[in-house]
Short mmCIF file of C-alpha atoms in Angstrom, two decimals:
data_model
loop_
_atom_site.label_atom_id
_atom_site.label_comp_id
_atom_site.label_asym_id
_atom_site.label_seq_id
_atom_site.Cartn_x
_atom_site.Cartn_y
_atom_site.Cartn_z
CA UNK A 103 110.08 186.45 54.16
CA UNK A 104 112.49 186.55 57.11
CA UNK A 105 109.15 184.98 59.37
CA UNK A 106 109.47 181.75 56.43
CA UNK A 107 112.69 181.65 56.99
CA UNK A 108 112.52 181.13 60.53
CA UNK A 109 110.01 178.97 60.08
CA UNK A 110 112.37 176.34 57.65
CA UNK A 111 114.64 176.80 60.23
CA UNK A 112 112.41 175.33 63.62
CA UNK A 113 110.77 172.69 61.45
CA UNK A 114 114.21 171.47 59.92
CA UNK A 115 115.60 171.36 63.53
CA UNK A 116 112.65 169.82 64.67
CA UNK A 117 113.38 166.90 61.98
CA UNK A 118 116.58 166.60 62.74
CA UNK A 119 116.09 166.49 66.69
CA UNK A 120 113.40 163.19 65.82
CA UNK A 121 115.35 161.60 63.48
CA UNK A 122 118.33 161.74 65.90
CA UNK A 123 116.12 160.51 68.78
CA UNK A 124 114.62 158.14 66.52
CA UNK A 125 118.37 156.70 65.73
CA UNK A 126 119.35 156.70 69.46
CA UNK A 127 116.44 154.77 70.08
CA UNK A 128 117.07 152.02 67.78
CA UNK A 129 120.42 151.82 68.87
CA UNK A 130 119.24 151.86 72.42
CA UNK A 131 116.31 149.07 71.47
CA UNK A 132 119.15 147.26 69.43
CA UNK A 133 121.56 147.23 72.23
CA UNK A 134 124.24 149.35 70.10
CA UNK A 135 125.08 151.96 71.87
CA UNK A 136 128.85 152.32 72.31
CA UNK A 137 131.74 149.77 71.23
CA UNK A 138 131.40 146.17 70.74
CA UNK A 139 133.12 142.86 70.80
CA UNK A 140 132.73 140.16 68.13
CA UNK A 141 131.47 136.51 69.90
CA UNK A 142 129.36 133.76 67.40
CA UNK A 143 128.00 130.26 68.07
CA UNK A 144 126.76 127.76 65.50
CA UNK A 145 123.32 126.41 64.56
CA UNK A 146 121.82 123.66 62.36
CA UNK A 147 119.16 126.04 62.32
CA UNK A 148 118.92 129.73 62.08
CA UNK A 149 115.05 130.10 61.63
CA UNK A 150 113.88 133.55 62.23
CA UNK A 151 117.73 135.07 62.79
CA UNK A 152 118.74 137.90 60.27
CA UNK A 153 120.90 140.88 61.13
CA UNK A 154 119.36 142.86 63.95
CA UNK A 155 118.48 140.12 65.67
CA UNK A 156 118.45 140.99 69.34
CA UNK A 157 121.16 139.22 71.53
CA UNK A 158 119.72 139.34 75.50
CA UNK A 159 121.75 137.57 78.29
CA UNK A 160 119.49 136.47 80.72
CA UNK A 161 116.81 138.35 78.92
CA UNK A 162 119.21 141.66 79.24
CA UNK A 163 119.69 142.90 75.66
CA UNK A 164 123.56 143.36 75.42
CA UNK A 165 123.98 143.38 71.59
CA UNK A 166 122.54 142.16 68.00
CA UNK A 167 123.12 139.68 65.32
CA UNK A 168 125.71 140.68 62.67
CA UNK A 169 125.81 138.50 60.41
CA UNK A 170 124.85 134.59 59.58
CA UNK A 171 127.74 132.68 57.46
CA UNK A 172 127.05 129.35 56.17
CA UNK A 173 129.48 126.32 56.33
CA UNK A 174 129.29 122.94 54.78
CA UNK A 175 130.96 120.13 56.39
CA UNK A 176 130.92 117.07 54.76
CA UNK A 177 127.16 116.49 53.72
CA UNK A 178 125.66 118.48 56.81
CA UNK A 179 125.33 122.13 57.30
CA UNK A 180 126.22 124.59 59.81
CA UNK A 181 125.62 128.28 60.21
CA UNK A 182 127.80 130.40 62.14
CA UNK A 183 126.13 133.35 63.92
CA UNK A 184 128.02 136.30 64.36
CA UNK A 185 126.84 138.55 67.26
CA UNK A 186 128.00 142.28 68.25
CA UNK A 187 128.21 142.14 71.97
CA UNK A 188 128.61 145.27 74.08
CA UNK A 189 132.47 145.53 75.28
CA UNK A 190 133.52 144.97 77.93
CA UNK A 191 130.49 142.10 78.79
CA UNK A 192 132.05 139.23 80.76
CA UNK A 193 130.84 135.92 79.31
CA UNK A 194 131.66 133.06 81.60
CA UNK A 195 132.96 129.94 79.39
CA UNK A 196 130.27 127.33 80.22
CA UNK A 197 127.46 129.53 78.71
CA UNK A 198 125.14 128.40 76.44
CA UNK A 199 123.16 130.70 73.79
CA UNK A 200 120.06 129.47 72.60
CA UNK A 201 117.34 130.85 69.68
CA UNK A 202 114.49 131.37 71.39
CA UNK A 203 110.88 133.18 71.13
CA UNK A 204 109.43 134.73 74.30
CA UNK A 205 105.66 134.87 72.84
CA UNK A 206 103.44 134.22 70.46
CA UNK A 207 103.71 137.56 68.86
CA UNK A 208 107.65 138.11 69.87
CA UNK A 209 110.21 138.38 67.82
CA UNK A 210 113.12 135.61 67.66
CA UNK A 211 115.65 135.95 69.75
CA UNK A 212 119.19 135.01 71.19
CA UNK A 213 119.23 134.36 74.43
CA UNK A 214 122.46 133.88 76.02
CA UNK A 215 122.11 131.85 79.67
CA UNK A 216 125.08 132.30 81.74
CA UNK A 217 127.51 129.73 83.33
CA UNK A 218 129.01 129.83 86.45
CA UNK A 219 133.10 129.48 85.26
CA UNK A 220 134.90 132.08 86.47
CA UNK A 221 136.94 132.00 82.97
CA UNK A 222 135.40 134.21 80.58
CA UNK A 223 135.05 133.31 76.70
CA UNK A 224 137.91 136.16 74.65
CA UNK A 225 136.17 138.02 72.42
CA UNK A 226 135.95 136.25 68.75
CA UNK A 227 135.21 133.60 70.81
CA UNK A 228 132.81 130.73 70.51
CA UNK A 229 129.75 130.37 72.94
CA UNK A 230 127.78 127.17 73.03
CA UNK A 231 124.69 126.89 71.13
CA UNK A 232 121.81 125.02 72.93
CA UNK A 233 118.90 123.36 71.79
CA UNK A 234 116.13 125.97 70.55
CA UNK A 235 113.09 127.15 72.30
CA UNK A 236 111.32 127.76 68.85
CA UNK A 237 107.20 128.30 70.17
CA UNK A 238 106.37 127.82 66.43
CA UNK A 239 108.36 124.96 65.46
CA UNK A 240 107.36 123.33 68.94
CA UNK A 241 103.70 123.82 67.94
CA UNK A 242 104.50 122.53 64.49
CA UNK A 243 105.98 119.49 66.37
CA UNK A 244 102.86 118.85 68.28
CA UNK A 245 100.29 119.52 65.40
CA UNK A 246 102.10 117.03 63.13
CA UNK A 247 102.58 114.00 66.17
CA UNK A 248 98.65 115.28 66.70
CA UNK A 249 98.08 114.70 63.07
CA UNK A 250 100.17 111.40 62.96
CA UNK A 251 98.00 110.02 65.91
CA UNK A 252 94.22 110.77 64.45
CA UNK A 253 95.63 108.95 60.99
CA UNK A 254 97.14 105.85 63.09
CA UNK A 255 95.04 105.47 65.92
CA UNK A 256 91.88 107.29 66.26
CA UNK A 257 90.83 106.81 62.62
CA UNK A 258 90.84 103.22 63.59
CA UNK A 259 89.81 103.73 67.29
CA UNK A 260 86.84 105.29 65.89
CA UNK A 261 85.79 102.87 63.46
CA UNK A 262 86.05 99.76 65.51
CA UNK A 263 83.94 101.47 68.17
CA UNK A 264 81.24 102.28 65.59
CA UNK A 265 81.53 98.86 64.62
CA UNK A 266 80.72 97.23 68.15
CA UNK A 267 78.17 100.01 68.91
CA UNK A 268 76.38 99.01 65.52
CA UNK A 269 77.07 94.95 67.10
CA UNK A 270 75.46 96.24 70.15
CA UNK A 271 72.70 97.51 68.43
CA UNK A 272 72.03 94.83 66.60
CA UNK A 273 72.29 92.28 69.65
CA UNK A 274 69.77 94.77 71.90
CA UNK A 275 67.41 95.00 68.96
CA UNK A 276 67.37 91.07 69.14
CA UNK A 277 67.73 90.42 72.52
CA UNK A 278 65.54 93.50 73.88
CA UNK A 279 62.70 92.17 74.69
CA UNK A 280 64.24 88.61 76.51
CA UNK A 281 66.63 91.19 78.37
CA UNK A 282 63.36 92.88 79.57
CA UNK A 283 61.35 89.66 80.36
CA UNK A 284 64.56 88.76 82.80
CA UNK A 285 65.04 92.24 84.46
CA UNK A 286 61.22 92.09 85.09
CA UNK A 287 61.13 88.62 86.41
CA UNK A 288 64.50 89.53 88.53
CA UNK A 289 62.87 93.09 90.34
CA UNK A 290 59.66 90.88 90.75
CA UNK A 291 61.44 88.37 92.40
CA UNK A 292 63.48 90.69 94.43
CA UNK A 293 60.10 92.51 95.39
CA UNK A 294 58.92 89.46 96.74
CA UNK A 295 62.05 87.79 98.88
CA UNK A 296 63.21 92.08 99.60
CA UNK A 297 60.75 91.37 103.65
CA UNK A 298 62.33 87.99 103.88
CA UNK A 299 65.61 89.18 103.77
CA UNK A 300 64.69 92.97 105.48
CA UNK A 301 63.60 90.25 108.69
CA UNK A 302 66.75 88.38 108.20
CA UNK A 303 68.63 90.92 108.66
CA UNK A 304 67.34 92.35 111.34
CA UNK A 305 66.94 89.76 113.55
CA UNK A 306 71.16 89.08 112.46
CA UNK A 307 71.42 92.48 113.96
CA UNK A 308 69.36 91.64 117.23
CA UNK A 309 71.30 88.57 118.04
CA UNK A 310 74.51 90.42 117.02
CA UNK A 311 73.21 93.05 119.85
CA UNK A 312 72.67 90.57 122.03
CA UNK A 313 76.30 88.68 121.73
CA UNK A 314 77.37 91.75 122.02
CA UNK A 315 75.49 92.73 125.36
CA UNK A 316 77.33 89.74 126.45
CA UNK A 317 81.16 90.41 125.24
CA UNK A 318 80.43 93.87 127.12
CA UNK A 319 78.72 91.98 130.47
CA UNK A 320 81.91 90.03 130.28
CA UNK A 321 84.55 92.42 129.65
CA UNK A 322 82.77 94.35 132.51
CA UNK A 323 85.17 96.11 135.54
CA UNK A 324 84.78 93.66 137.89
CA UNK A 325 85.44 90.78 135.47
CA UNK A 326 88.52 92.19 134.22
CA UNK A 327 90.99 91.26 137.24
CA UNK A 328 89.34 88.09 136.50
CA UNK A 329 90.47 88.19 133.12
CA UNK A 330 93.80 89.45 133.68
CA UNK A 331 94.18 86.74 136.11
CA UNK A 332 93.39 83.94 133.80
CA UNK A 333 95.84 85.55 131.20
CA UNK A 334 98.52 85.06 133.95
CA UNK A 335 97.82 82.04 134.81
CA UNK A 336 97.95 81.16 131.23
CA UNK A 337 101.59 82.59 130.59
CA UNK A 338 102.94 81.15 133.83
CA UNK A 339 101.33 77.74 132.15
CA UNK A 340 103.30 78.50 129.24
CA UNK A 341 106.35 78.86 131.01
CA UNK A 342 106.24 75.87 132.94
CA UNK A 343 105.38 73.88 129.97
CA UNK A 344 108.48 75.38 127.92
CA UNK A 345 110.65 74.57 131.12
CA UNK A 346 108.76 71.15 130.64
CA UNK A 347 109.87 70.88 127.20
CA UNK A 348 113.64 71.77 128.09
CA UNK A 349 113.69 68.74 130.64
CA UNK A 350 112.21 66.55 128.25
CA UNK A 351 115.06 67.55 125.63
CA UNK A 352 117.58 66.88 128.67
CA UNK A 353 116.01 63.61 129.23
CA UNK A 354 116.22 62.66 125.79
CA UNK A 355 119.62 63.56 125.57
CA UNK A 356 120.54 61.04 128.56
CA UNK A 357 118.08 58.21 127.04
CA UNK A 358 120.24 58.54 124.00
CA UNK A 359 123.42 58.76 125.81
CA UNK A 360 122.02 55.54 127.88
CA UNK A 361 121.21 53.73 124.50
CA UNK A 362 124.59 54.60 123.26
CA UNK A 363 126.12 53.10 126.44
CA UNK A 364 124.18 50.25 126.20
CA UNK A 365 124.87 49.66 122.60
CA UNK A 366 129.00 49.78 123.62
CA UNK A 367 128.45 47.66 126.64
CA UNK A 368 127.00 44.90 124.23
CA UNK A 369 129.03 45.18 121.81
CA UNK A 370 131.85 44.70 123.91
CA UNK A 371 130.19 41.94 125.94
CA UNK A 372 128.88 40.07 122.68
CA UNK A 373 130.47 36.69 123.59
CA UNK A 374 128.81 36.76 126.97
CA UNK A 375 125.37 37.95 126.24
CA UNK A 376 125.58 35.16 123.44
CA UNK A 377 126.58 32.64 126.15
CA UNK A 378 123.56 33.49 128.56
CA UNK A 379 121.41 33.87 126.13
CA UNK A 380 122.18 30.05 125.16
CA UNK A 381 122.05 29.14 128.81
CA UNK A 382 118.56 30.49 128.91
CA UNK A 383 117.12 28.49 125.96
CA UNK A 384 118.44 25.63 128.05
CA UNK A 385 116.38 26.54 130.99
CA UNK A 386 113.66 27.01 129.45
CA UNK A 387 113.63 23.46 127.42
CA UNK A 388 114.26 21.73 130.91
CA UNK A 389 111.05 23.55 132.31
CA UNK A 390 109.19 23.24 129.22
CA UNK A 391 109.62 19.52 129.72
CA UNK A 392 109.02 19.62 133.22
CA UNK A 393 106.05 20.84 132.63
CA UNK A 394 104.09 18.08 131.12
CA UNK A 395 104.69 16.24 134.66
CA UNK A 396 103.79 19.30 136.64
CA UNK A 397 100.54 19.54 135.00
CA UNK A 398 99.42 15.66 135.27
CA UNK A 399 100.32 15.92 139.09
CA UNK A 400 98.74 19.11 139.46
CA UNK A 401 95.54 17.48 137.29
CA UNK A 402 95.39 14.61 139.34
CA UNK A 403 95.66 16.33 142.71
CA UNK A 404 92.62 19.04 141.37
CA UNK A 405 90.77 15.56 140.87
CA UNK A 406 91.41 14.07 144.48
CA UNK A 407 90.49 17.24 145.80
CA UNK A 408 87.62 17.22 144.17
CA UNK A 409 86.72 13.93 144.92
CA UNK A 410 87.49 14.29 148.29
CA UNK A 411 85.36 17.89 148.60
CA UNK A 412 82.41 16.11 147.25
CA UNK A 413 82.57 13.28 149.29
CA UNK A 414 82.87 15.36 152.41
CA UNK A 415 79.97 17.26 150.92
CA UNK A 416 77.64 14.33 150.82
CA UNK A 417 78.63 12.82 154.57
CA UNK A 418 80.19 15.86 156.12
CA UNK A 419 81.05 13.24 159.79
CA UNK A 420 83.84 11.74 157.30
CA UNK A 421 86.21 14.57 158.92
CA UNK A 422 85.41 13.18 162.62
CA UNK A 423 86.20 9.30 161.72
CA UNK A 424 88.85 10.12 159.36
CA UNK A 425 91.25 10.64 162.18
CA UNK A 426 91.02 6.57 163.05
CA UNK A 427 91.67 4.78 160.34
CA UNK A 428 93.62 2.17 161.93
CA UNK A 429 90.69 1.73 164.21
CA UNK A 430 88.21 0.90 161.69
CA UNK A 431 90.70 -2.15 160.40
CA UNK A 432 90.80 -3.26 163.75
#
């Protein structure tokens, strides 16, 4: 009886001992284990969050949810999410906390991300909510857009390309055998021109071999000072002909000085220029009729001289007797 007794005894302790470790471990797990400090932040959407809910700053687990309370304003709705936080944890004021899941198969979380403010938030204070990391809505996100896009565009995507692969179809069915009459005629025709153009091109490639035999016989060593020498000259050319160009500027610019002095002298000198230009006209009247009588002397001394040339032609002793005229009256 006494050995029963004992035995009550271990096995209740034993209980006892698990269920405490069992409690401590929770609390340890939950992140309760000593004091807290009241904090909350406010959702449009609490999906997932119920009391328990783990509270981790940067992924750290410093408390749990405690409660979720509701709040209307206006037409919208808000939930405010209260959260035990271990005491004494310094939140700095530009934090954000943000519902989160770290895997597939994870529970949801809080995850608080901390700022770098040097103020810390009081306790019963407000911490930012962010924007949440929900896996499962973000999936749920994707599979409806993914759903969205096969009813609005590959539906019809799909159809119109069964519809020109059944035009195709339809077209090569008609058109096969033309299509294959072509492609034949086309590789027969390339069989037959393939030499002709196989000799074309190779004799392009001998004469290219040869130019360029001759490029390289002329760019040889002993033509290059040659060469240089030519380029040179050619720059000391160019030279001279801009200096060339920058006289011929000058001597523009002193032909049109020259013209503009000319231009001033007669139109200062008008009256004058008009005066010998008047004298000339009268010059040349008095020599244009002068030169009626000019002409008939000059015509009639051509004809004595020809007279007298063929006359001396016919009896050239004319010139030894012509010197005695006076004696031949006599």
């Amino acid at each position: 009886m006494q050995n029963d007794k004992i035995s009550y005894v271990v096995v209740g302790a034993f209980v006892v001992a698990m269920v405490t470790a069992l409690l401590i471990g929770v609390a340890v797990l939950s992140g309760r284990t000593g004091d807290t400090e009241p904090y909350y932040a406010v959702y449009g959407n609490v999906s997932g969050i119920t009391q328990g809910t783990q509270v981790l700053y940067e992924g750290f687990t410093i408390g749990q949810v405690d409660r979720v309370e509701p709040e209307r304003i206006g037409n919208d709705i808000r939930f405010k999410v209260w959260m035990d936080i271990r005491e004494g944890w310094a939140i700095p004021a530009d934090s954000t906390a943000r519902i989160s899941v770290s895997g597939l198969l994870s529970a949801v979380m809080i995850d608080i991300k901390g700022g770098t403010s040097t103020v810390s938030i009081e306790p019963g204070g407000e911490i930012a909510a962010a924007p949440g990391g929900n896996l499962f809505a973000v999936m749920s996100e994707v599979a409806s857009e993914v759903a969205n896009l096969s009813q609005t565009a590959l539906r019809p995507l799909l159809a119109n390309l069964d519809e020109q692969i059944g035009v195709v179809g339809t077209l090569l069915r008609e058109r096969a055998p033309e299509l294959m009459a072509n492609l034949i005629a086309v590789s027969q025709d390339l069989a037959t021109k393939t030499p002709g153009i196989t000799q074309d091109m190779q004799e392009f490639a001998a004469e290219l071999n040869v130019a360029g035999s001759r490029v390289n016989q002329v760019l040889r060593d002993e033509n290059m000072g040659a060469i240089d020498a030519s380029l040179a000259n050619v720059e000391r050319a160019t030279a001279h002909f801009a200096t060339v160009s920058a006289d011929m500027v000058r001597t523009q610019r002193r032909l049109d000085q020259l013209l503009v002095s000319l231009e001033k002298i007669v139109s200062g000198n008008g009256d004058d220029v008009e005066a010998s230009v008047r004298d000339l006209r009268q010059t040349m009247a008095t020599i244009s009729r002068s030169v009626s009588g000019i002409s008939h002397d000059l015509e009639g001394a051509a004809r004595n001289l020809n007279e007298f040339s063929r006359n001396i032609r016919r009896n050239p002793s004319q010139l030894l007797r012509s010197g005695a005229p006076d004696d031949r009256r006599r």
